[in-house]
Amino acid sequence: MNSSEHDLQSRLNEMEAEIKQNTSDSHDSQNNNKSVFPEVEINPSPQLKSWIDFSREKFDTLPKFGKAAVAIAGVWLGVSIAGALLQVVSSIFTIATIGFVLYLGYRFFNNTEAN
């Protein structure tokens, strides 16, 4: 190894040591904090809170089969809602595309009549 390669290697080792030190310092400071994200406090209305508590108590009294059925129904409902939203978005894009094509046709025929 010539001197320039040796200098580059020593500089690389120094930089690696600095990076390791900086990352270990940042990990230590992150571990000292409880959370990086800000805490958001949500205070539902008393009526909503009582409904949630009532629903949770009813769910806890269900047998395992009932809990599984509720979970499956929840997933099914969620997928159905997502599918409906995707159909609405798809319809909006379809209508926009048809409108754009009609506009282009109007502009094309309007230009040919003017000439």
N, CA, C and O atoms as a DFTB+ gen file, in Angstrom:
460 C
 N C O
     1  1       0.836      -1.174       0.000
     2  2       0.000       0.000       0.000
     3  2       0.886       1.244       0.000
     4  3       1.786       1.366       0.831
     5  1       0.641       2.147      -0.907
     6  2       1.433       3.369      -0.901
     7  2       0.851       4.358       0.104
     8  3      -0.183       4.089       0.715
     9  1       1.506       5.490       0.272
    10  2       1.129       6.433       1.331
    11  2      -0.244       7.051       1.083
    12  3      -0.982       7.280       2.041
    13  1      -0.612       7.328      -0.169
    14  2      -1.922       7.931      -0.436
    15  2      -3.046       6.950      -0.100
    16  3      -4.072       7.349       0.451
    17  1      -2.860       5.685      -0.425
    18  2      -3.873       4.687      -0.063
    19  2      -3.948       4.532       1.447
    20  3      -5.033       4.365       2.004
    21  1      -2.800       4.586       2.109
    22  2      -2.770       4.477       3.564
    23  2      -3.489       5.670       4.200
    24  3      -4.237       5.501       5.163
    25  1      -3.264       6.881       3.664
    26  2      -3.940       8.077       4.167
    27  2      -5.450       7.984       3.959
    28  3      -6.232       8.332       4.844
    29  1      -5.846       7.511       2.782
    30  2      -7.280       7.356       2.511
    31  2      -7.907       6.343       3.461
    32  3      -9.008       6.561       3.968
    33  1      -7.207       5.235       3.701
    34  2      -7.737       4.200       4.592
    35  2      -7.855       4.732       6.019
    36  3      -8.851       4.468       6.693
    37  1      -6.866       5.469       6.483
    38  2      -6.936       6.010       7.847
    39  2      -8.051       7.046       7.954
    40  3      -8.749       7.099       8.967
    41  1      -8.226       7.860       6.934
    42  2      -9.309       8.853       6.941
    43  2     -10.673       8.159       6.930
    44  3     -11.604       8.595       7.607
    45  1     -10.782       7.080       6.159
    46  2     -12.022       6.318       6.120
    47  2     -12.332       5.730       7.489
    48  3     -13.481       5.757       7.931
    49  1     -11.330       5.205       8.156
    50  2     -11.524       4.650       9.500
    51  2     -11.957       5.729      10.481
    52  3     -12.813       5.481      11.331
    53  1     -11.375       6.931      10.377
    54  2     -11.769       8.039      11.248
    55  2     -13.229       8.424      11.012
    56  3     -13.980       8.661      11.958
    57  1     -13.618       8.482       9.744
    58  2     -15.000       8.851       9.419
    59  2     -15.979       7.800       9.928
    60  3     -17.045       8.146      10.438
    61  1     -15.631       6.521       9.795
    62  2     -16.495       5.460      10.310
    63  2     -16.652       5.579      11.817
    64  3     -17.750       5.397      12.342
    65  1     -15.567       5.882      12.517
    66  2     -15.627       6.037      13.971
    67  2     -16.530       7.209      14.348
    68  3     -17.307       7.108      15.297
    69  1     -16.435       8.333      13.607
    70  2     -17.296       9.485      13.876
    71  2     -18.765       9.146      13.653
    72  3     -19.627       9.522      14.446
    73  1     -19.037       8.438      12.572
    74  2     -20.423       8.065      12.265
    75  2     -20.974       7.151      13.343
    76  3     -22.105       7.331      13.793
    77  1     -20.183       6.170      13.760
    78  2     -20.640       5.258      14.813
    79  2     -20.901       6.008      16.107
    80  3     -21.869       5.715      16.809
    81  1     -20.049       6.973      16.432
    82  2     -20.228       7.741      17.654
    83  2     -21.490       8.596      17.565
    84  3     -22.256       8.676      18.525
    85  1     -21.706       9.234      16.415
    86  2     -22.891      10.074      16.240
    87  2     -24.169       9.250      16.295
    88  3     -25.148       9.670      16.911
    89  1     -24.171       8.086      15.660
    90  2     -25.385       7.267      15.681
    91  2     -25.633       6.694      17.061
    92  3     -26.789       6.570      17.466
    93  1     -24.595       6.341      17.796
    94  2     -24.813       5.818      19.148
    95  2     -25.324       6.920      20.058
    96  3     -26.151       6.657      20.931
    97  1     -24.849       8.163      19.876
    98  2     -25.347       9.282      20.667
    99  2     -26.812       9.551      20.364
   100  3     -27.596       9.812      21.276
   101  1     -27.187       9.489      19.090
   102  2     -28.580       9.752      18.728
   103  2     -29.488       8.639      19.229
   104  3     -30.618       8.908      19.634
   105  1     -29.014       7.378      19.211
   106  2     -29.825       6.279      19.740
   107  2     -30.013       6.429      21.241
   108  3     -31.096       6.149      21.755
   109  1     -28.976       6.868      21.955
   110  2     -29.092       7.062      23.394
   111  2     -30.090       8.159      23.712
   112  3     -30.889       8.023      24.638
   113  1     -30.053       9.253      22.949
   114  2     -30.984      10.349      23.205
   115  2     -32.409       9.947      22.845
   116  3     -33.354      10.402      23.490
   117  1     -32.585       9.102      21.826
   118  2     -33.925       8.646      21.475
   119  2     -34.457       7.681      22.515
   120  3     -35.654       7.691      22.802
   121  1     -33.610       6.854      23.084
   122  2     -34.053       5.921      24.107
   123  2     -34.455       6.646      25.377
   124  3     -35.301       6.151      26.123
   125  1     -33.867       7.815      25.643
   126  2     -34.224       8.576      26.827
   127  2     -35.610       9.190      26.682
   128  3     -36.321       9.341      27.676
   129  1     -36.002       9.543      25.481
   130  2     -37.332      10.089      25.231
   131  2     -38.343       8.957      25.203
   132  3     -38.041       7.854      24.746
   133  1     -39.549       9.234      25.695
   134  2     -40.584       8.201      25.663
   135  2     -41.048       7.948      24.241
   136  3     -41.196       6.798      23.826
   137  1     -41.276       9.011      23.499
   138  2     -41.776       8.873      22.141
   139  2     -41.276      10.041      21.306
   140  3     -41.109      11.157      21.797
   141  1     -41.045       9.757      20.042
   142  2     -40.624      10.807      19.128
   143  2     -41.842      11.603      18.673
   144  3     -41.734      12.791      18.368
   145  1     -43.004      10.943      18.626
   146  2     -44.223      11.567      18.152
   147  2     -44.875      12.374      19.270
   148  3     -44.796      11.990      20.436
   149  1     -45.511      13.476      18.929
   150  2     -46.192      14.253      19.964
   151  2     -47.410      13.498      20.474
   152  3     -48.058      12.755      19.737
   153  1     -47.703      13.702      21.734
   154  2     -48.867      13.046      22.318
   155  2     -50.109      13.865      22.001
   156  3     -50.134      15.083      22.175
   157  1     -51.124      13.177      21.539
   158  2     -52.383      13.824      21.210
   159  2     -53.437      13.256      22.141
   160  3     -53.625      12.042      22.218
   161  1     -54.109      14.125      22.833
   162  2     -55.140      13.683      23.763
   163  2     -56.495      13.838      23.091
   164  3     -56.860      14.920      22.632
   165  1     -57.229      12.742      23.044
   166  2     -58.545      12.748      22.425
   167  2     -59.574      12.599      23.531
   168  3     -59.562      11.622      24.280
   169  1     -60.448      13.559      23.624
   170  2     -61.499      13.521      24.633
   171  2     -62.845      13.384      23.940
   172  3     -63.422      14.383      23.509
   173  1     -63.360      12.147      23.824
   174  2     -64.675      11.987      23.201
   175  2     -65.767      12.525      24.118
   176  3     -65.574      12.676      25.325
   177  1     -66.888      12.802      23.529
   178  2     -68.005      13.299      24.320
   179  2     -68.440      12.215      25.303
   180  3     -68.197      11.033      25.058
   181  1     -69.078      12.593      26.406
   182  2     -69.505      11.589      27.385
   183  2     -70.458      10.550      26.792
   184  3     -70.403       9.375      27.155
   185  1     -71.322      10.979      25.890
   186  2     -72.260      10.048      25.270
   187  2     -71.513       9.031      24.413
   188  3     -71.808       7.837      24.471
   189  1     -70.559       9.490      23.627
   190  2     -69.767       8.591      22.797
   191  2     -68.922       7.663      23.662
   192  3     -68.793       6.477      23.359
   193  1     -68.350       8.197      24.734
   194  2     -67.536       7.380      25.630
   195  2     -68.376       6.290      26.277
   196  3     -67.919       5.153      26.397
   197  1     -69.592       6.611      26.696
   198  2     -70.453       5.591      27.308
   199  2     -70.840       4.530      26.277
   200  3     -70.926       3.350      26.616
   201  1     -71.074       4.928      25.035
   202  2     -71.403       3.958      23.991
   203  2     -70.220       3.042      23.714
   204  3     -70.396       1.835      23.544
   205  1     -69.010       3.607      23.668
   206  2     -67.810       2.796      23.443
   207  2     -67.605       1.820      24.594
   208  3     -67.297       0.649      24.372
   209  1     -67.774       2.302      25.828
   210  2     -67.610       1.415      26.988
   211  2     -68.652       0.303      26.978
   212  3     -68.337      -0.848      27.282
   213  1     -69.892       0.642      26.631
   214  2     -70.953      -0.359      26.568
   215  2     -70.626      -1.413      25.515
   216  3     -70.779      -2.611      25.754
   217  1     -70.174      -0.956      24.345
   218  2     -69.832      -1.891      23.268
   219  2     -68.661      -2.777      23.664
   220  3     -68.657      -3.972      23.367
   221  1     -67.679      -2.207      24.322
   222  2     -66.520      -2.992      24.755
   223  2     -66.936      -4.053      25.779
   224  3     -66.462      -5.188      25.729
   225  1     -67.821      -3.680      26.704
   226  2     -68.295      -4.656      27.697
   227  2     -69.067      -5.786      27.021
   228  3     -68.892      -6.953      27.371
   229  1     -69.919      -5.445      26.055
   230  2     -70.665      -6.478      25.332
   231  2     -69.719      -7.389      24.564
   232  3     -69.899      -8.607      24.548
   233  1     -68.710      -6.801      23.928
   234  2     -67.750      -7.594      23.164
   235  2     -66.972      -8.529      24.088
   236  3     -66.708      -9.676      23.726
   237  1     -66.606      -8.053      25.269
   238  2     -65.848      -8.885      26.207
   239  2     -66.663     -10.061      26.722
   240  3     -66.095     -11.086      27.098
   241  1     -67.994      -9.929      26.745
   242  2     -68.824     -11.034      27.231
   243  2     -69.080     -12.086      26.158
   244  3     -69.599     -13.160      26.462
   245  1     -68.725     -11.796      24.907
   246  2     -68.946     -12.760      23.828
   247  2     -67.989     -13.940      23.951
   248  3     -66.870     -13.791      24.443
   249  1     -68.436     -15.122      23.500
   250  2     -67.497     -16.254      23.445
   251  2     -66.496     -16.038      22.304
   252  3     -66.642     -15.108      21.511
   253  1     -65.496     -16.892      22.230
   254  2     -64.460     -16.736      21.204
   255  2     -65.053     -16.767      19.800
   256  3     -64.630     -16.011      18.926
   257  1     -66.035     -17.647      19.585
   258  2     -66.673     -17.722      18.273
   259  2     -67.372     -16.404      17.942
   260  3     -67.305     -15.934      16.806
   261  1     -68.033     -15.814      18.919
   262  2     -68.709     -14.537      18.709
   263  2     -67.733     -13.415      18.408
   264  3     -67.985     -12.569      17.551
   265  1     -66.600     -13.416      19.132
   266  2     -65.576     -12.402      18.873
   267  2     -65.011     -12.556      17.464
   268  3     -64.764     -11.569      16.770
   269  1     -64.810     -13.812      17.049
   270  2     -64.305     -14.064      15.698
   271  2     -65.323     -13.597      14.662
   272  3     -64.954     -13.015      13.641
   273  1     -66.611     -13.854      14.929
   274  2     -67.656     -13.436      13.996
   275  2     -67.705     -11.910      13.881
   276  3     -67.860     -11.370      12.786
   277  1     -67.573     -11.225      15.010
   278  2     -67.573      -9.761      14.987
   279  2     -66.354      -9.247      14.223
   280  3     -66.461      -8.292      13.454
   281  1     -65.198      -9.877      14.431
   282  2     -63.987      -9.460      13.723
   283  2     -64.138      -9.677      12.222
   284  3     -63.770      -8.811      11.428
   285  1     -64.678     -10.829      11.832
   286  2     -64.877     -11.117      10.407
   287  2     -65.872     -10.135       9.798
   288  3     -65.672      -9.644       8.687
   289  1     -66.944      -9.852      10.532
   290  2     -67.934      -8.898      10.034
   291  2     -67.322      -7.505       9.898
   292  3     -67.622      -6.785       8.946
   293  1     -66.466      -7.123      10.845
   294  2     -65.803      -5.822      10.766
   295  2     -64.884      -5.720       9.566
   296  3     -64.858      -4.702       8.874
   297  1     -64.131      -6.784       9.324
   298  2     -63.238      -6.795       8.156
   299  2     -64.060      -6.752       6.877
   300  3     -63.729      -6.017       5.946
   301  1     -65.136      -7.540       6.829
   302  2     -65.992      -7.569       5.645
   303  2     -66.599      -6.189       5.389
   304  3     -66.637      -5.722       4.251
   305  1     -67.072      -5.543       6.453
   306  2     -67.646      -4.210       6.314
   307  2     -66.591      -3.211       5.840
   308  3     -66.866      -2.373       4.982
   309  1     -65.390      -3.303       6.400
   310  2     -64.311      -2.406       5.988
   311  2     -63.936      -2.583       4.532
   312  3     -63.728      -1.606       3.813
   313  1     -63.848      -3.842       4.094
   314  2     -63.514      -4.115       2.691
   315  2     -64.639      -3.636       1.777
   316  3     -64.378      -3.118       0.692
   317  1     -65.883      -3.806       2.209
   318  2     -67.019      -3.340       1.405
   319  2     -66.999      -1.822       1.250
   320  3     -67.237      -1.299       0.161
   321  1     -66.717      -1.127       2.332
   322  2     -66.655       0.337       2.269
   323  2     -65.502       0.776       1.375
   324  3     -65.651       1.697       0.573
   325  1     -64.348       0.116       1.513
   326  2     -63.200       0.458       0.667
   327  2     -63.521       0.197      -0.804
   328  3     -63.149       0.990      -1.669
   329  1     -64.206      -0.906      -1.090
   330  2     -64.592      -1.206      -2.469
   331  2     -65.547      -0.169      -3.022
   332  3     -65.428       0.242      -4.177
   333  1     -66.499       0.257      -2.197
   334  2     -67.445       1.279      -2.647
   335  2     -66.725       2.596      -2.936
   336  3     -67.018       3.264      -3.928
   337  1     -65.791       2.964      -2.072
   338  2     -65.038       4.195      -2.306
   339  2     -64.205       4.103      -3.579
   340  3     -64.109       5.069      -4.336
   341  1     -63.604       2.941      -3.813
   342  2     -62.832       2.765      -5.047
   343  2     -63.724       2.846      -6.278
   344  3     -63.308       3.377      -7.307
   345  1     -64.943       2.325      -6.185
   346  2     -65.871       2.426      -7.316
   347  2     -66.265       3.879      -7.570
   348  3     -66.392       4.298      -8.721
   349  1     -66.458       4.644      -6.502
   350  2     -66.793       6.061      -6.663
   351  2     -65.637       6.803      -7.333
   352  3     -65.850       7.591      -8.255
   353  1     -64.415       6.549      -6.869
   354  2     -63.244       7.198      -7.467
   355  2     -63.097       6.783      -8.924
   356  3     -62.795       7.614      -9.781
   357  1     -63.308       5.508      -9.206
   358  2     -63.226       5.022     -10.581
   359  2     -64.279       5.697     -11.455
   360  3     -63.994       6.070     -12.593
   361  1     -65.484       5.855     -10.932
   362  2     -66.543       6.526     -11.693
   363  2     -66.187       7.981     -11.968
   364  3     -66.443       8.492     -13.058
   365  1     -65.602       8.640     -10.991
   366  2     -65.203      10.039     -11.182
   367  2     -64.154      10.144     -12.280
   368  3     -64.235      11.023     -13.139
   369  1     -63.163       9.243     -12.255
   370  2     -62.143       9.260     -13.308
   371  2     -62.751       8.944     -14.672
   372  3     -62.353       9.533     -15.677
   373  1     -63.702       8.028     -14.715
   374  2     -64.346       7.691     -15.984
   375  2     -65.110       8.889     -16.536
   376  3     -65.015       9.198     -17.724
   377  1     -65.860       9.554     -15.683
   378  2     -66.616      10.728     -16.116
   379  2     -65.668      11.837     -16.569
   380  3     -65.931      12.513     -17.563
   381  1     -64.568      12.022     -15.843
   382  2     -63.595      13.049     -16.231
   383  2     -62.968      12.715     -17.580
   384  3     -62.764      13.605     -18.405
   385  1     -62.661      11.445     -17.810
   386  2     -62.066      11.036     -19.087
   387  2     -63.047      11.252     -20.233
   388  3     -62.674      11.775     -21.283
   389  1     -64.291      10.853     -20.033
   390  2     -65.308      11.052     -21.072
   391  2     -65.500      12.543     -21.344
   392  3     -65.616      12.957     -22.497
   393  1     -65.533      13.339     -20.292
   394  2     -65.665      14.785     -20.467
   395  2     -64.503      15.378     -21.232
   396  3     -64.694      16.253     -22.077
   397  1     -63.290      14.906     -20.943
   398  2     -62.104      15.397     -21.651
   399  2     -62.148      15.015     -23.125
   400  3     -61.819      15.829     -23.988
   401  1     -62.553      13.782     -23.418
   402  2     -62.655      13.338     -24.817
   403  2     -63.723      14.150     -25.545
   404  3     -63.514      14.565     -26.685
   405  1     -64.852      14.379     -24.905
   406  2     -65.897      15.194     -25.529
   407  2     -65.417      16.626     -25.762
   408  3     -65.721      17.223     -26.794
   409  1     -64.677      17.171     -24.814
   410  2     -64.133      18.520     -24.971
   411  2     -63.166      18.574     -26.148
   412  3     -63.220      19.499     -26.959
   413  1     -62.277      17.579     -26.242
   414  2     -61.348      17.542     -27.376
   415  2     -62.100      17.421     -28.697
   416  3     -61.731      18.062     -29.681
   417  1     -63.153      16.602     -28.728
   418  2     -63.963      16.482     -29.937
   419  2     -64.636      17.792     -30.287
   420  3     -64.684      18.171     -31.457
   421  1     -65.150      18.482     -29.299
   422  2     -65.775      19.781     -29.518
   423  2     -64.773      20.771     -30.093
   424  3     -65.068      21.475     -31.059
   425  1     -63.569      20.822     -29.484
   426  2     -62.546      21.748     -29.965
   427  2     -62.119      21.406     -31.396
   428  3     -61.904      22.294     -32.221
   429  1     -62.001      20.103     -31.674
   430  2     -61.582      19.673     -33.012
   431  2     -62.629      20.057     -34.047
   432  3     -62.292      20.631     -35.083
   433  1     -63.902      19.746     -33.780
   434  2     -64.952      20.058     -34.746
   435  2     -65.212      21.558     -34.822
   436  3     -65.602      22.062     -35.875
   437  1     -65.008      22.262     -33.744
   438  2     -65.185      23.705     -33.748
   439  2     -64.101      24.368     -34.598
   440  3     -64.377      25.336     -35.307
   441  1     -62.874      23.855     -34.532
   442  2     -61.779      24.395     -35.354
   443  2     -61.983      24.081     -36.826
   444  3     -61.694      24.923     -37.677
   445  1     -62.475      22.887     -37.148
   446  2     -62.663      22.531     -38.561
   447  2     -63.782      23.354     -39.179
   448  3     -63.708      23.683     -40.363
   449  1     -64.808      23.695     -38.423
   450  2     -65.893      24.515     -38.952
   451  2     -65.440      25.955     -39.161
   452  3     -65.898      26.616     -40.093
   453  1     -64.543      26.451     -38.301
   454  2     -64.063      27.829     -38.416
   455  2     -63.159      27.991     -39.630
   456  3     -63.117      29.064     -40.232
   457  1     -62.434      26.937     -39.997
   458  2     -61.531      27.021     -41.155
   459  2     -62.317      26.772     -42.379
   460  3     -61.768      26.792     -43.481
